[in-house]
mmCIF file of C-alpha atoms and ligand atoms in Angstrom:
data_model
loop_
_atom_site.group_PDB
_atom_site.id
_atom_site.type_symbol
_atom_site.label_atom_id
_atom_site.label_comp_id
_atom_site.label_asym_id
_atom_site.label_seq_id
_atom_site.Cartn_x
_atom_site.Cartn_y
_atom_site.Cartn_z
ATOM 1 C CA MET A 181 0.000 0.000 0.000
ATOM 2 C CA TYR A 182 2.844 2.427 0.845
ATOM 3 C CA SER A 183 5.866 3.294 -1.277
ATOM 4 C CA LYS A 184 9.377 2.390 -0.122
ATOM 5 C CA LYS A 185 10.083 6.048 0.694
ATOM 6 C CA VAL A 186 6.958 6.382 2.857
ATOM 7 C CA LEU A 187 7.933 3.309 4.856
ATOM 8 C CA GLU A 188 11.496 4.558 5.222
ATOM 9 C CA GLN A 189 10.360 7.956 6.548
ATOM 10 C CA PHE A 190 7.791 6.323 8.828
ATOM 11 C CA LEU A 191 10.243 3.831 10.311
ATOM 12 C CA HIS A 192 13.096 6.340 10.601
ATOM 13 C CA PRO A 193 11.464 9.768 10.896
ATOM 14 C CA LYS A 194 13.744 12.802 10.723
ATOM 15 C CA ASN A 195 13.453 15.883 12.924
ATOM 16 C CA MET A 196 11.018 14.389 15.401
ATOM 17 C CA GLY A 197 10.537 16.267 18.670
ATOM 18 C CA SER A 198 9.931 19.831 19.778
ATOM 19 C CA ILE A 199 11.889 23.096 19.934
ATOM 20 C CA LYS A 200 11.494 24.784 23.333
ATOM 21 C CA ASP A 201 12.250 28.326 22.171
ATOM 22 C CA ALA A 202 10.676 28.000 18.707
ATOM 23 C CA ASP A 203 10.121 31.184 16.699
ATOM 24 C CA GLY A 204 6.951 29.777 15.174
ATOM 25 C CA VAL A 205 4.583 26.940 16.080
ATOM 26 C CA GLY A 206 1.923 25.414 13.833
ATOM 27 C CA LYS A 207 -0.735 23.139 15.311
ATOM 28 C CA ILE A 208 -3.139 21.279 13.141
ATOM 29 C CA GLY A 209 -5.894 18.740 13.611
ATOM 30 C CA ASN A 210 -7.208 16.498 10.878
ATOM 31 C CA ILE A 211 -10.983 16.799 10.586
ATOM 32 C CA VAL A 212 -11.206 13.521 8.664
ATOM 33 C CA CYS A 213 -9.626 11.265 11.310
ATOM 34 C CA GLY A 214 -9.094 13.433 14.407
ATOM 35 C CA ASP A 215 -5.297 13.051 14.390
ATOM 36 C CA ARG A 216 -3.066 15.977 15.380
ATOM 37 C CA MET A 217 0.415 17.341 14.766
ATOM 38 C CA THR A 218 2.583 20.264 15.860
ATOM 39 C CA LEU A 219 5.440 21.726 13.893
ATOM 40 C CA TYR A 220 8.151 24.017 15.319
ATOM 41 C CA ILE A 221 10.512 26.311 13.421
ATOM 42 C CA LYS A 222 13.566 28.396 14.243
ATOM 43 C CA VAL A 223 14.161 31.216 11.791
ATOM 44 C CA LYS A 224 17.460 32.854 10.964
ATOM 45 C CA SER A 225 17.430 36.364 9.522
ATOM 46 C CA LYS A 226 20.306 37.801 7.575
ATOM 47 C CA ASN A 227 20.880 40.828 5.457
ATOM 48 C CA GLU A 228 21.659 40.151 1.815
ATOM 49 C CA LYS A 229 22.295 43.160 -0.405
ATOM 50 C CA GLY A 230 20.107 45.374 1.785
ATOM 51 C CA LYS A 231 17.286 42.823 1.943
ATOM 52 C CA THR A 232 16.321 40.690 4.923
ATOM 53 C CA VAL A 233 16.376 37.019 4.052
ATOM 54 C CA GLU A 234 14.691 34.678 6.526
ATOM 55 C CA THR A 235 15.514 30.995 6.385
ATOM 56 C CA ILE A 236 14.349 27.984 8.357
ATOM 57 C CA ASN A 237 17.329 27.137 10.496
ATOM 58 C CA ASP A 238 15.769 24.330 12.493
ATOM 59 C CA ILE A 239 12.494 22.454 12.280
ATOM 60 C CA LYS A 240 10.893 19.657 14.308
ATOM 61 C CA PHE A 241 7.539 17.962 14.539
ATOM 62 C CA GLU A 242 5.390 15.975 16.926
ATOM 63 C CA SER A 243 2.765 13.775 15.358
ATOM 64 C CA PHE A 244 -0.164 11.851 16.754
ATOM 65 C CA GLY A 245 -1.180 10.383 13.451
ATOM 66 C CA CYS A 246 -0.921 7.446 11.119
ATOM 67 C CA ALA A 247 2.094 6.184 9.157
ATOM 68 C CA ALA A 248 1.348 8.565 6.269
ATOM 69 C CA ALA A 249 1.092 11.542 8.647
ATOM 70 C CA ILE A 250 4.455 10.707 10.234
ATOM 71 C CA ALA A 251 6.133 10.103 6.858
ATOM 72 C CA THR A 252 4.792 13.358 5.357
ATOM 73 C CA SER A 253 5.755 15.337 8.473
ATOM 74 C CA SER A 254 9.267 13.929 8.378
ATOM 75 C CA MET A 255 9.541 14.643 4.661
ATOM 76 C CA ILE A 256 8.302 18.229 4.952
ATOM 77 C CA THR A 257 10.846 18.986 7.675
ATOM 78 C CA GLU A 258 13.588 17.699 5.389
ATOM 79 C CA LEU A 259 12.295 19.740 2.446
ATOM 80 C CA ALA A 260 11.822 22.950 4.456
ATOM 81 C CA LYS A 261 15.120 22.965 6.367
ATOM 82 C CA GLY A 262 17.430 25.632 4.979
ATOM 83 C CA LYS A 263 14.738 27.096 2.724
ATOM 84 C CA THR A 264 13.655 30.718 2.806
ATOM 85 C CA LEU A 265 10.185 31.321 4.250
ATOM 86 C CA ARG A 266 8.945 32.181 0.785
ATOM 87 C CA GLU A 267 10.247 28.876 -0.632
ATOM 88 C CA ALA A 268 8.845 26.946 2.336
ATOM 89 C CA LEU A 269 5.397 28.437 1.738
ATOM 90 C CA GLU A 270 5.431 26.937 -1.742
ATOM 91 C CA LEU A 271 5.602 23.423 -0.306
ATOM 92 C CA ASN A 272 2.199 21.770 -0.389
ATOM 93 C CA ARG A 273 0.677 18.326 -0.067
ATOM 94 C CA GLU A 274 1.378 17.509 -3.719
ATOM 95 C CA THR A 275 5.092 18.352 -3.313
ATOM 96 C CA VAL A 276 5.307 16.146 -0.251
ATOM 97 C CA ALA A 277 3.368 13.247 -1.791
ATOM 98 C CA LYS A 278 5.519 13.441 -4.919
ATOM 99 C CA GLU A 279 8.759 13.364 -2.887
ATOM 100 C CA LEU A 280 7.458 10.272 -1.116
ATOM 101 C CA GLY A 281 6.821 8.462 -4.369
ATOM 102 C CA GLY A 282 3.062 8.905 -4.047
ATOM 103 C CA LEU A 283 0.484 8.166 -1.384
ATOM 104 C CA PRO A 284 -2.612 5.999 -1.606
ATOM 105 C CA PRO A 285 -5.585 8.278 -2.511
ATOM 106 C CA ILE A 286 -7.280 7.403 0.790
ATOM 107 C CA LYS A 287 -4.242 8.827 2.614
ATOM 108 C CA MET A 288 -3.934 12.140 0.770
ATOM 109 C CA HIS A 289 -5.799 13.958 3.578
ATOM 110 C CA CYS A 290 -2.965 12.951 5.932
ATOM 111 C CA SER A 291 -0.366 14.700 3.770
ATOM 112 C CA ASN A 292 -2.314 17.933 4.036
ATOM 113 C CA MET A 293 -1.553 18.191 7.745
ATOM 114 C CA ALA A 294 2.205 18.549 7.318
ATOM 115 C CA ALA A 295 1.971 21.359 4.752
ATOM 116 C CA GLN A 296 -0.731 23.170 6.717
ATOM 117 C CA ALA A 297 1.241 22.943 9.961
ATOM 118 C CA LEU A 298 4.321 24.375 8.221
ATOM 119 C CA HIS A 299 2.294 27.267 6.800
ATOM 120 C CA LYS A 300 0.759 27.909 10.233
ATOM 121 C CA ALA A 301 4.186 27.916 11.914
ATOM 122 C CA ILE A 302 5.415 30.536 9.422
ATOM 123 C CA GLU A 303 2.258 32.593 9.989
ATOM 124 C CA ASP A 304 2.805 32.334 13.758
ATOM 125 C CA TYR A 305 6.420 33.486 13.374
ATOM 126 C CA ARG A 306 5.327 36.479 11.260
ATOM 127 C CA ASN A 307 2.562 37.431 13.711
ATOM 128 C CA LYS A 308 4.966 37.274 16.658
ATOM 129 C CA LEU A 309 7.493 39.384 14.781
ATOM 130 C CA LYS A 310 4.815 41.915 13.858
ATOM 131 C CA SER A 311 3.606 42.340 17.440
ATOM 132 C CA LYS A 312 7.224 42.558 18.649
ATOM 133 C CA ASN A 313 7.921 45.347 16.144
ATOM 134 C CA GLU A 314 4.762 47.199 17.161
ATOM 135 C CA LYS A 315 5.914 47.432 20.804
HETATM 136 FE FE1 LIG B 448 -5.171 10.467 10.544
HETATM 137 FE FE2 LIG B 448 -3.630 9.750 8.565
HETATM 138 S S1 LIG B 448 -5.382 8.704 9.290
HETATM 139 S S2 LIG B 448 -3.476 11.490 9.782
#
């Protein structure tokens, strides 16, 4: 039912855990099955030719989901690490499923969680930064 890559990521997930002083946190629940996941990011800002470039320096996830949810979470952390926030926002469930060599159609809803949690973590980081700058 699962591709080799899905099984590999499920059995040996990368970047599992939490980041205590995370810059952004994305929590998501799956309305189809009730499973949950949380994704943490640390963001590094640097100045490049007068422009601020923000990249994902560290990323971790906690998942209370099925094999597909764990595999997609692990894969998205690998894909997002080192990317700029703009690049990371382009990652979606299709990107993740493709990188995993496909997912059974019945499991596509699971792959949505990882991408949504990443997007939420970036949104959380930006909101925190905005309120910090307003003080
Ligand atoms: Fe719940 Fe896959 S069945 S995340």
